[in-house]
Phi, psi and omega in degrees: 000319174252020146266063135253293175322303198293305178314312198272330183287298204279029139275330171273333185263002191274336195297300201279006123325270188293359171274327183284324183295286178314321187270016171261345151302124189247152169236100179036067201043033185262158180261154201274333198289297187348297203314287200311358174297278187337304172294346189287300188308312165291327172302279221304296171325260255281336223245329158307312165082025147287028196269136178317121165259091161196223194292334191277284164016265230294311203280325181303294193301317206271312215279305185294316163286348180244023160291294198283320178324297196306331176274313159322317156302342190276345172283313210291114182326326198247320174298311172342279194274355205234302198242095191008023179053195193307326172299336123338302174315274151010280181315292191301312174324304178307317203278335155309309181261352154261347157259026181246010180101335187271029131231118166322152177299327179273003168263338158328300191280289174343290186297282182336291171358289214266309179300315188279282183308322171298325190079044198249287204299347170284326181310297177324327220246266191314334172288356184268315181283352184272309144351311169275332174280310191281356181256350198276192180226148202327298157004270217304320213298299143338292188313296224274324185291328179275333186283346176260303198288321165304319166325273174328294230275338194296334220274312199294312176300310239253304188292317200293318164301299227263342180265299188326340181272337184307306193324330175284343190292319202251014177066022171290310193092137170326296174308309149323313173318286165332305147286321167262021150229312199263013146226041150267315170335304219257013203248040186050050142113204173270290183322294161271013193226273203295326190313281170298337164274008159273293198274049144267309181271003155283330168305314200268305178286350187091328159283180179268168185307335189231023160281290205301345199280324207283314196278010138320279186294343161269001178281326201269302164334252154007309175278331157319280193308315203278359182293276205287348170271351174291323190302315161329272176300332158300294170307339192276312165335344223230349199320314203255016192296181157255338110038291202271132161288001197036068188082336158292119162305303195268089180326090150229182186290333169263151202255133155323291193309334169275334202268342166343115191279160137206151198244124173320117175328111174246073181353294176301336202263321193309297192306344184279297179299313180316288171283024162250323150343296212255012162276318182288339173286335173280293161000300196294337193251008193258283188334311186327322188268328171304299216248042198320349173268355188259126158323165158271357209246259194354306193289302139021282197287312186318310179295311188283343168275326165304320161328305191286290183314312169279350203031076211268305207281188153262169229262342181271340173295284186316317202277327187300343195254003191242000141270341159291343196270317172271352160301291182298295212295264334189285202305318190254359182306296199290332160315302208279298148342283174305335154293326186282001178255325191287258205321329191209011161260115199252093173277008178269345172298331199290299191315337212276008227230329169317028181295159188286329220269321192279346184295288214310319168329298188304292202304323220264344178254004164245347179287288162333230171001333154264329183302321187279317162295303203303305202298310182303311164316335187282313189283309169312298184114074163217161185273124159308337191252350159258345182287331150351279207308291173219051160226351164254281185297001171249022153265009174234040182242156184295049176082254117291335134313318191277340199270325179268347157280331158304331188253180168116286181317308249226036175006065204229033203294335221250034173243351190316333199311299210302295193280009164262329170322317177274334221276312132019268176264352128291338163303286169335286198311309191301326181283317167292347122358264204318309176340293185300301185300314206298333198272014191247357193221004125332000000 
């Protein structure tokens, strides 16, 4: 009897041994048995049709599916090196499994919800910028912003030109080039970008607004995806240049990244940051509603880059907001991935949308737009493979989705300021562009 007890113990303990072992493998720090509960737990909700549809749902589904995505791409050999590791990965998957039916459409709507309709991703987009501007250091921050925005916007006039000549090249025509690849690319994104420029060209052509939005929206898909594997490959391509700043924008003798604050954690200061976060999003949509032509994401920066440059706030603030900014950043990045593949990457428009001709647009405004930013960062004092990063390719990106799966690829979070910045207030420009041009270019 008892080498039987004893035969049974040391059978409980070999268990919780290898139970111990699976779970020190981590997926963004969930331990692998935690995860595999967790997932069980979302099939059975989703397969159940009890999944919450609201803030709790969506977070459960987002966090836990784009943990994993994200981490299987960061493995996978070819996505790894080639195609935008796991932020690539994240996306495609989702958007792959909501159009092929296998995560229901009401779980679908749930993650839309939460990502769009909740307004979870401005929340996201301002806690990365106030977080991010407030950790650089004061000097530099002005010096890089008059040295980018020339960078960005030229870089952006230099693809507008350069894709209407493939096009001519290649029998599209300029004008067709133009309106429908090479400045839906460049317009910031869907909300702000392709929405109001179908409705200019539906004003000007006559047609409705939302035949013209559909024949939009795979130049902005498309041009999204070759963006974030580009970002990818550029930084790894780029590892050892001297070229590359590894996160420093700006060439000078002290680097961002070294002068770069950090801080210690505080509960309290989070809950502090939270609500300084989101006084700034307001601030920004109050201007917004004064100036309508300037973004609120504009205003956003500007006021937290004048904030910082003068050293308006104090130092217990500024560190509260750049620790609620690395809470969100760290916990929600692949969730927020995973949302943007459910909710707003639509492949079946994309595939039905795939002409050689249209590859050829796509490819050709991202080649073009990196090639013209490096040279011009350079000609600036900006590192060529962040002027690439963000003044090129995350102006041929899905917006502030888009500004975050390009820094993302390419582990590049602490620019954001810079590529919502061009990406922002050149989506505008592109639009009073259009204003102007379209009737002369039907």
């Amino acid at each position: 009897m008892g080498n039987k007890q004893q035969k049974n113990i040391n059978q409980s303990s070999d268990w919780r041994q290898k139970l111990v072992r699976l779970d020190n493998i981590k997926i963004s720090g969930i331990g692998l048995v935690a995860y595999i509960i967790m997932a069980v737990l979302l099939v059975v909700a989703i397969r159940t049709h009890t999944l919450p549809n609201n803030m709790i749902g969506a977070i459960l589904a987002l966090v836990v599916m784009g943990h994993v995505f994200y981490y299987i791409g960061a493995k996978l050999p070819i996505f790894r090196s080639y195609l935008g590791g796991g932020s690539v990965f994240t996306i495609v998957t989702a958007a792959v499994l909501a159009a092929s039916g296998i995560i229901p459409p009401d779980v679908v709507k749930t993650a839309s919800g939460f990502i769009n309709t909740s307004d979870f991703l401005d929340l996201y987009i301002v806690s990365l910028i106030g977080s991010s501007i407030f950790r650089m250091n004061r000097s530099l921050i002005l010096k890089a912003a008059v040295r980018f925005l020339p960078v960005a916007f030229l870089s952006m006039a230099v693809t507008f030109f350069g894709v209407g000549l493939v096009g001519l090249l290649i029998g599209e025509g300029f004008s067709h080039s133009v309106l429908y690849v090479g400045m839906p690319i460049m317009a910031g994104g869907v909300g702000a970008g392709i929405v109001p420029l179908s409705g200019i060209y539906a004003h000007a052509f006559g047609h409705p607004a939302k035949v013209i939005l559909s024949q939009l929206f795979p130049a902005v898909i498309f041009g999204n995806l070759l963006a974030i594997i580009s970002a990818g490959l550029v930084s790894k391509i780029f590892m050892t240049s001297k070229n590359n700043g590894h996160g420093a924008l700006l060439k000078t003798n002290e680097t961002e990244t070294k002068q770069a604050t950090e801080v210690s954690l505080d509960y309290m200061q989070i809950g502090v940051g939270l609500t300084m976060s989101v006084a700034f999003f307001v601030l920004g949509t109050l201007l917004n509603k004064l100036v309508p032509q300037v973004n609120a994401y504009a205003f956003v920066i500007l006021t937290i880059v004048l904030i910082k440059s003068l050293g308006l706030l104090p130092k217990y603030y500024e560190d509260s907001v750049i620790m609620f900014g690395q809470l969100v950043v760290k916990n929600m990045t692949h969730a927020l991935l995973a949302g943007v593949g459910l909710s707003l990457l639509n492949m079946k428009l994309l595939m039905a949308a795939l002409s050689w001709q249209f590859v050829v647009l796509c490819v050709s405004s991202i080649i073009i737009i990196s090639l013209s930013s490096a040279i011009l960062g350079k000609l600036f004092g900006l590192y060529p493979v962040e002027a690439v990063i963000t003044a090129g390719l995350a102006n041929n990106s899905m917006g502030g989705t888009g500004n975050v799966a390009v820094l993302a690829a390419s582990d590049r979070m602490n620019l954001i300021a810079f590529a919502q910045m061009g990406n922002r207030i050149g989506g505008a420009l592109i639009l009073v562009v259009a204003g102007i041009l379209v009737s002369f270019m039907h």
